[in-house]
Amino acid sequence: MHIDWNTLLCALGLAFVIESIPYVLFAERMRPVLRSLSDQPPAMLRGMGIAAMCVGVLVVWLARRMLV
């Protein structure tokens, strides 16, 4: 298996950029949001994480399929 390190690092950098957007645009609102997330049970957080991963895999799959 060949790993395209350039693509992997670009994807990682893009993930950091996308993850930082709410903190830049809604800095004053993020504290209550994070506090409410910390009050959620682990099962709820895990479910949200799995859902986000599924959406991410779907987006990557669709993008790869459309570009081929």
PDB file of N, CA and C in Angstrom:
ATOM      1  N   MET A   1       0.841  -1.178   0.000  1.00  0.00           N
ATOM      2  CA  MET A   1       0.000   0.000   0.000  1.00  0.00           C
ATOM      3  C   MET A   1       0.884   1.239   0.000  1.00  0.00           C
ATOM      4  N   HIS A   2       0.625   2.120  -0.931  1.00  0.00           N
ATOM      5  CA  HIS A   2       1.389   3.363  -1.041  1.00  0.00           C
ATOM      6  C   HIS A   2       0.600   4.502  -0.389  1.00  0.00           C
ATOM      7  N   ILE A   3       1.239   5.214   0.497  1.00  0.00           N
ATOM      8  CA  ILE A   3       0.600   6.355   1.165  1.00  0.00           C
ATOM      9  C   ILE A   3       1.068   7.631   0.496  1.00  0.00           C
ATOM     10  N   ASP A   4       0.131   8.411   0.022  1.00  0.00           N
ATOM     11  CA  ASP A   4       0.452   9.716  -0.563  1.00  0.00           C
ATOM     12  C   ASP A   4       0.503  10.715   0.596  1.00  0.00           C
ATOM     13  N   TRP A   5       1.703  10.942   1.113  1.00  0.00           N
ATOM     14  CA  TRP A   5       1.875  11.776   2.296  1.00  0.00           C
ATOM     15  C   TRP A   5       1.451  13.214   2.046  1.00  0.00           C
ATOM     16  N   ASN A   6       1.628  13.697   0.843  1.00  0.00           N
ATOM     17  CA  ASN A   6       1.228  15.060   0.519  1.00  0.00           C
ATOM     18  C   ASN A   6      -0.285  15.228   0.682  1.00  0.00           C
ATOM     19  N   THR A   7      -1.044  14.293   0.138  1.00  0.00           N
ATOM     20  CA  THR A   7      -2.503  14.350   0.252  1.00  0.00           C
ATOM     21  C   THR A   7      -2.937  14.185   1.699  1.00  0.00           C
ATOM     22  N   LEU A   8      -2.305  13.272   2.413  1.00  0.00           N
ATOM     23  CA  LEU A   8      -2.654  13.053   3.810  1.00  0.00           C
ATOM     24  C   LEU A   8      -2.410  14.297   4.650  1.00  0.00           C
ATOM     25  N   LEU A   9      -1.264  14.942   4.460  1.00  0.00           N
ATOM     26  CA  LEU A   9      -0.964  16.152   5.218  1.00  0.00           C
ATOM     27  C   LEU A   9      -1.875  17.316   4.818  1.00  0.00           C
ATOM     28  N   CYS A  10      -2.218  17.404   3.545  1.00  0.00           N
ATOM     29  CA  CYS A  10      -3.168  18.438   3.110  1.00  0.00           C
ATOM     30  C   CYS A  10      -4.537  18.210   3.748  1.00  0.00           C
ATOM     31  N   ALA A  11      -4.974  16.977   3.798  1.00  0.00           N
ATOM     32  CA  ALA A  11      -6.264  16.661   4.426  1.00  0.00           C
ATOM     33  C   ALA A  11      -6.237  16.980   5.917  1.00  0.00           C
ATOM     34  N   LEU A  12      -5.142  16.663   6.579  1.00  0.00           N
ATOM     35  CA  LEU A  12      -5.018  16.968   8.000  1.00  0.00           C
ATOM     36  C   LEU A  12      -5.037  18.476   8.233  1.00  0.00           C
ATOM     37  N   GLY A  13      -4.304  19.216   7.413  1.00  0.00           N
ATOM     38  CA  GLY A  13      -4.315  20.671   7.529  1.00  0.00           C
ATOM     39  C   GLY A  13      -5.689  21.251   7.282  1.00  0.00           C
ATOM     40  N   LEU A  14      -6.402  20.728   6.290  1.00  0.00           N
ATOM     41  CA  LEU A  14      -7.757  21.196   6.008  1.00  0.00           C
ATOM     42  C   LEU A  14      -8.693  20.889   7.172  1.00  0.00           C
ATOM     43  N   ALA A  15      -8.512  19.744   7.803  1.00  0.00           N
ATOM     44  CA  ALA A  15      -9.329  19.408   8.973  1.00  0.00           C
ATOM     45  C   ALA A  15      -9.098  20.413  10.097  1.00  0.00           C
ATOM     46  N   PHE A  16      -7.838  20.802  10.325  1.00  0.00           N
ATOM     47  CA  PHE A  16      -7.556  21.818  11.343  1.00  0.00           C
ATOM     48  C   PHE A  16      -8.222  23.147  11.003  1.00  0.00           C
ATOM     49  N   VAL A  17      -8.168  23.533   9.735  1.00  0.00           N
ATOM     50  CA  VAL A  17      -8.795  24.792   9.323  1.00  0.00           C
ATOM     51  C   VAL A  17     -10.304  24.741   9.554  1.00  0.00           C
ATOM     52  N   ILE A  18     -10.935  23.664   9.119  1.00  0.00           N
ATOM     53  CA  ILE A  18     -12.389  23.545   9.271  1.00  0.00           C
ATOM     54  C   ILE A  18     -12.783  23.487  10.737  1.00  0.00           C
ATOM     55  N   GLU A  19     -12.013  22.765  11.549  1.00  0.00           N
ATOM     56  CA  GLU A  19     -12.320  22.664  12.975  1.00  0.00           C
ATOM     57  C   GLU A  19     -12.176  24.001  13.697  1.00  0.00           C
ATOM     58  N   SER A  20     -11.327  24.893  13.190  1.00  0.00           N
ATOM     59  CA  SER A  20     -11.103  26.167  13.877  1.00  0.00           C
ATOM     60  C   SER A  20     -12.123  27.238  13.499  1.00  0.00           C
ATOM     61  N   ILE A  21     -12.876  27.038  12.443  1.00  0.00           N
ATOM     62  CA  ILE A  21     -13.821  28.063  11.988  1.00  0.00           C
ATOM     63  C   ILE A  21     -14.826  28.471  13.067  1.00  0.00           C
ATOM     64  N   PRO A  22     -15.468  27.552  13.787  1.00  0.00           N
ATOM     65  CA  PRO A  22     -16.414  28.001  14.823  1.00  0.00           C
ATOM     66  C   PRO A  22     -15.764  28.842  15.913  1.00  0.00           C
ATOM     67  N   TYR A  23     -14.529  28.528  16.270  1.00  0.00           N
ATOM     68  CA  TYR A  23     -13.847  29.288  17.315  1.00  0.00           C
ATOM     69  C   TYR A  23     -13.525  30.707  16.852  1.00  0.00           C
ATOM     70  N   VAL A  24     -13.270  30.870  15.560  1.00  0.00           N
ATOM     71  CA  VAL A  24     -12.966  32.193  15.022  1.00  0.00           C
ATOM     72  C   VAL A  24     -14.249  33.008  14.841  1.00  0.00           C
ATOM     73  N   LEU A  25     -15.266  32.398  14.267  1.00  0.00           N
ATOM     74  CA  LEU A  25     -16.490  33.126  13.954  1.00  0.00           C
ATOM     75  C   LEU A  25     -17.416  33.311  15.151  1.00  0.00           C
ATOM     76  N   PHE A  26     -17.442  32.347  16.061  1.00  0.00           N
ATOM     77  CA  PHE A  26     -18.384  32.375  17.178  1.00  0.00           C
ATOM     78  C   PHE A  26     -17.676  32.156  18.510  1.00  0.00           C
ATOM     79  N   ALA A  27     -16.596  32.886  18.742  1.00  0.00           N
ATOM     80  CA  ALA A  27     -15.771  32.680  19.938  1.00  0.00           C
ATOM     81  C   ALA A  27     -16.581  32.819  21.225  1.00  0.00           C
ATOM     82  N   GLU A  28     -17.457  33.810  21.288  1.00  0.00           N
ATOM     83  CA  GLU A  28     -18.228  34.024  22.522  1.00  0.00           C
ATOM     84  C   GLU A  28     -19.282  32.945  22.747  1.00  0.00           C
ATOM     85  N   ARG A  29     -19.695  32.269  21.714  1.00  0.00           N
ATOM     86  CA  ARG A  29     -20.714  31.224  21.842  1.00  0.00           C
ATOM     87  C   ARG A  29     -20.119  29.842  22.109  1.00  0.00           C
ATOM     88  N   MET A  30     -18.837  29.664  21.839  1.00  0.00           N
ATOM     89  CA  MET A  30     -18.235  28.336  21.959  1.00  0.00           C
ATOM     90  C   MET A  30     -18.138  27.834  23.396  1.00  0.00           C
ATOM     91  N   ARG A  31     -17.908  28.735  24.342  1.00  0.00           N
ATOM     92  CA  ARG A  31     -17.777  28.297  25.734  1.00  0.00           C
ATOM     93  C   ARG A  31     -19.049  27.585  26.230  1.00  0.00           C
ATOM     94  N   PRO A  32     -20.259  28.175  26.052  1.00  0.00           N
ATOM     95  CA  PRO A  32     -21.462  27.450  26.480  1.00  0.00           C
ATOM     96  C   PRO A  32     -21.699  26.153  25.698  1.00  0.00           C
ATOM     97  N   VAL A  33     -21.341  26.163  24.422  1.00  0.00           N
ATOM     98  CA  VAL A  33     -21.515  24.949  23.622  1.00  0.00           C
ATOM     99  C   VAL A  33     -20.610  23.831  24.156  1.00  0.00           C
ATOM    100  N   LEU A  34     -19.363  24.167  24.419  1.00  0.00           N
ATOM    101  CA  LEU A  34     -18.437  23.164  24.950  1.00  0.00           C
ATOM    102  C   LEU A  34     -18.847  22.696  26.344  1.00  0.00           C
ATOM    103  N   ARG A  35     -19.375  23.624  27.142  1.00  0.00           N
ATOM    104  CA  ARG A  35     -19.843  23.251  28.475  1.00  0.00           C
ATOM    105  C   ARG A  35     -21.019  22.274  28.369  1.00  0.00           C
ATOM    106  N   SER A  36     -21.949  22.538  27.446  1.00  0.00           N
ATOM    107  CA  SER A  36     -23.086  21.629  27.292  1.00  0.00           C
ATOM    108  C   SER A  36     -22.634  20.271  26.749  1.00  0.00           C
ATOM    109  N   LEU A  37     -21.627  20.273  25.890  1.00  0.00           N
ATOM    110  CA  LEU A  37     -21.097  18.995  25.410  1.00  0.00           C
ATOM    111  C   LEU A  37     -20.443  18.203  26.533  1.00  0.00           C
ATOM    112  N   SER A  38     -19.770  18.905  27.442  1.00  0.00           N
ATOM    113  CA  SER A  38     -19.105  18.195  28.542  1.00  0.00           C
ATOM    114  C   SER A  38     -20.116  17.596  29.515  1.00  0.00           C
ATOM    115  N   ASP A  39     -21.351  18.082  29.484  1.00  0.00           N
ATOM    116  CA  ASP A  39     -22.395  17.537  30.358  1.00  0.00           C
ATOM    117  C   ASP A  39     -23.084  16.312  29.756  1.00  0.00           C
ATOM    118  N   GLN A  40     -22.811  16.008  28.495  1.00  0.00           N
ATOM    119  CA  GLN A  40     -23.454  14.874  27.830  1.00  0.00           C
ATOM    120  C   GLN A  40     -22.820  13.561  28.292  1.00  0.00           C
ATOM    121  N   PRO A  41     -23.616  12.509  28.363  1.00  0.00           N
ATOM    122  CA  PRO A  41     -23.050  11.201  28.727  1.00  0.00           C
ATOM    123  C   PRO A  41     -22.117  10.687  27.623  1.00  0.00           C
ATOM    124  N   PRO A  42     -21.160   9.849  28.008  1.00  0.00           N
ATOM    125  CA  PRO A  42     -20.205   9.318  27.019  1.00  0.00           C
ATOM    126  C   PRO A  42     -20.873   8.631  25.826  1.00  0.00           C
ATOM    127  N   ALA A  43     -21.969   7.932  26.065  1.00  0.00           N
ATOM    128  CA  ALA A  43     -22.641   7.240  24.963  1.00  0.00           C
ATOM    129  C   ALA A  43     -23.153   8.233  23.919  1.00  0.00           C
ATOM    130  N   MET A  44     -23.650   9.377  24.365  1.00  0.00           N
ATOM    131  CA  MET A  44     -24.132  10.403  23.440  1.00  0.00           C
ATOM    132  C   MET A  44     -22.965  10.985  22.632  1.00  0.00           C
ATOM    133  N   LEU A  45     -21.849  11.275  23.298  1.00  0.00           N
ATOM    134  CA  LEU A  45     -20.678  11.798  22.609  1.00  0.00           C
ATOM    135  C   LEU A  45     -20.129  10.785  21.609  1.00  0.00           C
ATOM    136  N   ARG A  46     -20.128   9.529  22.003  1.00  0.00           N
ATOM    137  CA  ARG A  46     -19.654   8.468  21.118  1.00  0.00           C
ATOM    138  C   ARG A  46     -20.551   8.372  19.883  1.00  0.00           C
ATOM    139  N   GLY A  47     -21.860   8.452  20.097  1.00  0.00           N
ATOM    140  CA  GLY A  47     -22.799   8.405  18.977  1.00  0.00           C
ATOM    141  C   GLY A  47     -22.618   9.587  18.037  1.00  0.00           C
ATOM    142  N   MET A  48     -22.388  10.766  18.607  1.00  0.00           N
ATOM    143  CA  MET A  48     -22.135  11.945  17.780  1.00  0.00           C
ATOM    144  C   MET A  48     -20.844  11.778  16.985  1.00  0.00           C
ATOM    145  N   GLY A  49     -19.823  11.202  17.619  1.00  0.00           N
ATOM    146  CA  GLY A  49     -18.559  10.966  16.932  1.00  0.00           C
ATOM    147  C   GLY A  49     -18.704   9.969  15.794  1.00  0.00           C
ATOM    148  N   ILE A  50     -19.452   8.908  16.028  1.00  0.00           N
ATOM    149  CA  ILE A  50     -19.673   7.904  14.980  1.00  0.00           C
ATOM    150  C   ILE A  50     -20.462   8.513  13.828  1.00  0.00           C
ATOM    151  N   ALA A  51     -21.470   9.321  14.146  1.00  0.00           N
ATOM    152  CA  ALA A  51     -22.259   9.972  13.097  1.00  0.00           C
ATOM    153  C   ALA A  51     -21.376  10.915  12.276  1.00  0.00           C
ATOM    154  N   ALA A  52     -20.518  11.678  12.940  1.00  0.00           N
ATOM    155  CA  ALA A  52     -19.629  12.597  12.232  1.00  0.00           C
ATOM    156  C   ALA A  52     -18.647  11.823  11.356  1.00  0.00           C
ATOM    157  N   MET A  53     -18.153  10.699  11.857  1.00  0.00           N
ATOM    158  CA  MET A  53     -17.245   9.880  11.058  1.00  0.00           C
ATOM    159  C   MET A  53     -17.954   9.331   9.820  1.00  0.00           C
ATOM    160  N   CYS A  54     -19.182   8.893   9.984  1.00  0.00           N
ATOM    161  CA  CYS A  54     -19.944   8.363   8.843  1.00  0.00           C
ATOM    162  C   CYS A  54     -20.175   9.440   7.793  1.00  0.00           C
ATOM    163  N   VAL A  55     -20.518  10.639   8.231  1.00  0.00           N
ATOM    164  CA  VAL A  55     -20.702  11.750   7.294  1.00  0.00           C
ATOM    165  C   VAL A  55     -19.383  12.042   6.580  1.00  0.00           C
ATOM    166  N   GLY A  56     -18.282  12.044   7.309  1.00  0.00           N
ATOM    167  CA  GLY A  56     -16.976  12.290   6.706  1.00  0.00           C
ATOM    168  C   GLY A  56     -16.614  11.241   5.675  1.00  0.00           C
ATOM    169  N   VAL A  57     -16.840   9.992   5.993  1.00  0.00           N
ATOM    170  CA  VAL A  57     -16.549   8.906   5.043  1.00  0.00           C
ATOM    171  C   VAL A  57     -17.435   9.044   3.806  1.00  0.00           C
ATOM    172  N   LEU A  58     -18.697   9.400   4.008  1.00  0.00           N
ATOM    173  CA  LEU A  58     -19.608   9.588   2.879  1.00  0.00           C
ATOM    174  C   LEU A  58     -19.151  10.734   1.982  1.00  0.00           C
ATOM    175  N   VAL A  59     -18.731  11.840   2.578  1.00  0.00           N
ATOM    176  CA  VAL A  59     -18.250  12.979   1.794  1.00  0.00           C
ATOM    177  C   VAL A  59     -17.008  12.591   1.000  1.00  0.00           C
ATOM    178  N   VAL A  60     -16.062  11.910   1.629  1.00  0.00           N
ATOM    179  CA  VAL A  60     -14.847  11.488   0.927  1.00  0.00           C
ATOM    180  C   VAL A  60     -15.203  10.517  -0.196  1.00  0.00           C
ATOM    181  N   TRP A  61     -16.086   9.571   0.084  1.00  0.00           N
ATOM    182  CA  TRP A  61     -16.492   8.599  -0.933  1.00  0.00           C
ATOM    183  C   TRP A  61     -17.144   9.293  -2.119  1.00  0.00           C
ATOM    184  N   LEU A  62     -18.061  10.227  -1.843  1.00  0.00           N
ATOM    185  CA  LEU A  62     -18.732  10.952  -2.922  1.00  0.00           C
ATOM    186  C   LEU A  62     -17.745  11.794  -3.721  1.00  0.00           C
ATOM    187  N   ALA A  63     -16.835  12.462  -3.032  1.00  0.00           N
ATOM    188  CA  ALA A  63     -15.846  13.299  -3.726  1.00  0.00           C
ATOM    189  C   ALA A  63     -14.949  12.439  -4.608  1.00  0.00           C
ATOM    190  N   ARG A  64     -14.492  11.325  -4.102  1.00  0.00           N
ATOM    191  CA  ARG A  64     -13.617  10.438  -4.881  1.00  0.00           C
ATOM    192  C   ARG A  64     -14.357   9.854  -6.079  1.00  0.00           C
ATOM    193  N   ARG A  65     -15.633   9.537  -5.879  1.00  0.00           N
ATOM    194  CA  ARG A  65     -16.441   8.945  -6.937  1.00  0.00           C
ATOM    195  C   ARG A  65     -16.720   9.962  -8.046  1.00  0.00           C
ATOM    196  N   MET A  66     -16.945  11.212  -7.670  1.00  0.00           N
ATOM    197  CA  MET A  66     -17.258  12.247  -8.656  1.00  0.00           C
ATOM    198  C   MET A  66     -16.020  12.693  -9.426  1.00  0.00           C
ATOM    199  N   LEU A  67     -14.850  12.592  -8.803  1.00  0.00           N
ATOM    200  CA  LEU A  67     -13.624  13.043  -9.451  1.00  0.00           C
ATOM    201  C   LEU A  67     -13.034  11.994 -10.384  1.00  0.00           C
ATOM    202  N   VAL A  68     -13.510  10.770 -10.307  1.00  0.00           N
ATOM    203  CA  VAL A  68     -12.953   9.691 -11.141  1.00  0.00           C
ATOM    204  C   VAL A  68     -13.667   9.621 -12.459  1.00  0.00           C
TER     205      VAL A  68
END
